[in-house]
């Protein structure tokens, strides 16, 4: 079974792939395909946030006592991404191509920076300090994706 870093990093890659897949239809002006592709990316990203906010972060905070450290920063960045998702829903409803492209670019940059912090700091700390890492991964694997439509 994977450790927290391996499992969550692989999930990052899955989300990254979905974001890249959404770019093509937007560039082609295919709003129907873009809406679907973006929806898949958004749902999987929100599921990833749920795994962290409902399973990993509370366990990390409980075992390390750090509640105003990396998990606080990650939650703030999750809120920024959610804000971009709301902006994208408006851009999609208006079929505002330039705005949507800007939101895709902003989302990509924010998520790349966010993922790097998690992969280089939070996940290795979790693997080093959490006694039940394998159980945490099992809980995350078992959690259904409530964000999927």
Tab-separated table of C-alpha atoms in Angstrom:
chain	number	residue	atom	x	y	z
A	1	UNK	CA	0.000	0.000	0.000
A	2	UNK	CA	1.192	3.511	-0.849
A	3	UNK	CA	2.315	6.005	1.741
A	4	UNK	CA	0.533	9.359	2.054
A	5	UNK	CA	3.015	11.193	-0.162
A	6	UNK	CA	2.839	8.625	-2.966
A	7	UNK	CA	-0.940	8.311	-2.827
A	8	UNK	CA	-1.697	12.021	-2.744
A	9	UNK	CA	0.987	12.917	-5.304
A	10	UNK	CA	-0.557	10.402	-7.710
A	11	UNK	CA	-3.940	12.007	-7.094
A	12	UNK	CA	-2.389	15.404	-7.908
A	13	UNK	CA	-1.206	13.981	-11.232
A	14	UNK	CA	-4.715	12.724	-12.024
A	15	UNK	CA	-6.162	16.179	-11.351
A	16	UNK	CA	-3.395	17.835	-13.406
A	17	UNK	CA	-4.212	15.547	-16.334
A	18	UNK	CA	-7.898	16.495	-16.168
A	19	UNK	CA	-6.997	20.196	-16.216
A	20	UNK	CA	-4.808	19.756	-19.285
A	21	UNK	CA	-7.606	17.773	-20.954
A	22	UNK	CA	-9.990	20.700	-20.421
A	23	UNK	CA	-7.742	23.216	-22.151
A	24	UNK	CA	-8.156	21.818	-25.675
A	25	UNK	CA	-11.927	22.225	-25.972
A	26	UNK	CA	-11.713	25.757	-24.555
A	27	UNK	CA	-9.048	26.733	-27.097
A	28	UNK	CA	-11.306	25.300	-29.837
A	29	UNK	CA	-14.328	27.197	-28.528
A	30	UNK	CA	-16.195	23.962	-27.837
A	31	UNK	CA	-18.135	25.056	-24.764
A	32	UNK	CA	-20.065	21.804	-24.417
A	33	UNK	CA	-16.891	19.708	-24.232
A	34	UNK	CA	-15.123	22.290	-22.096
A	35	UNK	CA	-17.997	22.425	-19.597
A	36	UNK	CA	-17.849	18.634	-19.263
A	37	UNK	CA	-14.052	18.442	-19.046
A	38	UNK	CA	-13.830	21.327	-16.583
A	39	UNK	CA	-16.590	19.730	-14.513
A	40	UNK	CA	-14.575	16.513	-14.269
A	41	UNK	CA	-11.452	18.426	-13.237
A	42	UNK	CA	-13.363	20.492	-10.689
A	43	UNK	CA	-15.111	17.451	-9.184
A	44	UNK	CA	-11.869	15.492	-8.813
A	45	UNK	CA	-10.034	18.497	-7.354
A	46	UNK	CA	-12.818	19.112	-4.821
A	47	UNK	CA	-12.695	15.409	-3.930
A	48	UNK	CA	-8.951	15.776	-3.344
A	49	UNK	CA	-9.599	18.772	-1.079
A	50	UNK	CA	-12.226	16.724	0.806
A	51	UNK	CA	-9.710	13.912	1.363
A	52	UNK	CA	-7.306	16.399	2.864
A	53	UNK	CA	-9.749	18.528	4.845
A	54	UNK	CA	-11.859	15.664	6.211
A	55	UNK	CA	-9.250	12.920	6.709
A	56	UNK	CA	-5.591	13.936	6.397
A	57	UNK	CA	-5.533	17.431	7.921
A	58	UNK	CA	-7.535	16.586	11.070
A	59	UNK	CA	-5.326	13.536	11.684
A	60	UNK	CA	-2.161	15.565	11.076
A	61	UNK	CA	-3.326	18.288	13.461
A	62	UNK	CA	-4.410	15.811	16.131
A	63	UNK	CA	-1.129	13.896	16.094
A	64	UNK	CA	1.301	16.806	15.670
A	65	UNK	CA	-0.563	19.536	17.543
A	66	UNK	CA	0.133	21.903	14.619
A	67	UNK	CA	-3.117	23.655	13.775
A	68	UNK	CA	-1.784	26.962	12.484
A	69	UNK	CA	0.972	25.506	10.336
A	70	UNK	CA	0.923	23.914	6.901
A	71	UNK	CA	-2.679	22.692	7.080
A	72	UNK	CA	-3.939	26.218	7.728
A	73	UNK	CA	-2.052	27.500	4.670
A	74	UNK	CA	-3.367	24.630	2.531
A	75	UNK	CA	-6.971	25.336	3.575
A	76	UNK	CA	-6.505	29.005	2.614
A	77	UNK	CA	-5.197	27.968	-0.791
A	78	UNK	CA	-8.095	25.526	-1.230
A	79	UNK	CA	-10.428	28.503	-0.669
A	80	UNK	CA	-8.594	30.440	-3.392
A	81	UNK	CA	-9.044	27.557	-5.839
A	82	UNK	CA	-12.733	27.261	-4.936
A	83	UNK	CA	-13.089	30.979	-5.699
A	84	UNK	CA	-11.565	30.407	-9.130
A	85	UNK	CA	-14.043	27.560	-9.665
A	86	UNK	CA	-16.918	29.960	-8.924
A	87	UNK	CA	-15.469	32.489	-11.349
A	88	UNK	CA	-15.213	29.793	-14.000
A	89	UNK	CA	-18.874	28.855	-13.630
A	90	UNK	CA	-19.743	32.478	-14.450
A	91	UNK	CA	-17.326	32.535	-17.409
A	92	UNK	CA	-18.834	29.295	-18.727
A	93	UNK	CA	-22.386	30.581	-18.399
A	94	UNK	CA	-21.389	33.704	-20.366
A	95	UNK	CA	-19.108	31.766	-22.746
A	96	UNK	CA	-16.414	34.353	-22.009
A	97	UNK	CA	-13.418	32.729	-23.697
A	98	UNK	CA	-10.700	35.199	-22.673
A	99	UNK	CA	-11.844	35.222	-19.040
A	100	UNK	CA	-12.079	31.433	-18.991
A	101	UNK	CA	-8.563	31.113	-20.421
A	102	UNK	CA	-7.256	33.482	-17.746
A	103	UNK	CA	-8.972	31.452	-15.039
A	104	UNK	CA	-7.485	28.221	-16.416
A	105	UNK	CA	-4.025	29.811	-16.337
A	106	UNK	CA	-4.502	31.182	-12.813
A	107	UNK	CA	-5.834	27.830	-11.617
A	108	UNK	CA	-2.905	25.979	-13.136
A	109	UNK	CA	-0.334	28.282	-11.522
A	110	UNK	CA	-2.000	28.253	-8.116
A	111	UNK	CA	-2.419	24.483	-8.098
A	112	UNK	CA	1.170	23.856	-9.240
A	113	UNK	CA	2.517	25.991	-6.389
A	114	UNK	CA	0.070	24.453	-3.926
A	115	UNK	CA	0.908	20.881	-4.942
A	116	UNK	CA	4.622	21.540	-4.659
A	117	UNK	CA	4.196	22.694	-1.047
A	118	UNK	CA	2.149	19.632	-0.197
A	119	UNK	CA	4.486	17.209	-1.971
A	120	UNK	CA	7.679	18.725	-0.555
A	121	UNK	CA	6.509	19.700	2.936
A	122	UNK	CA	3.124	18.487	4.177
A	123	UNK	CA	3.006	14.965	2.778
A	124	UNK	CA	6.572	14.055	3.821
A	125	UNK	CA	5.845	15.491	7.292
A	126	UNK	CA	2.683	13.392	7.411
A	127	UNK	CA	4.546	10.222	6.483
A	128	UNK	CA	7.261	10.994	9.041
A	129	UNK	CA	4.997	11.936	11.957
A	130	UNK	CA	1.722	10.052	11.588
A	131	UNK	CA	1.761	6.613	13.132
A	132	UNK	CA	-1.231	5.421	11.110
A	133	UNK	CA	-0.306	6.559	7.598
A	134	UNK	CA	-1.447	3.309	5.976
A	135	UNK	CA	-4.835	3.580	7.710
A	136	UNK	CA	-5.175	7.176	6.520
A	137	UNK	CA	-4.470	6.131	2.923
A	138	UNK	CA	-7.034	3.318	3.251
A	139	UNK	CA	-9.635	5.814	4.525
A	140	UNK	CA	-8.923	8.141	1.613
A	141	UNK	CA	-9.135	5.294	-0.909
A	142	UNK	CA	-12.497	4.268	0.534
A	143	UNK	CA	-14.032	7.767	0.536
A	144	UNK	CA	-16.516	8.188	-2.319
A	145	UNK	CA	-16.249	11.255	-4.489
A	146	UNK	CA	-19.183	13.352	-3.301
A	147	UNK	CA	-18.233	16.097	-5.776
A	148	UNK	CA	-18.799	13.925	-8.852
A	149	UNK	CA	-22.032	14.573	-10.656
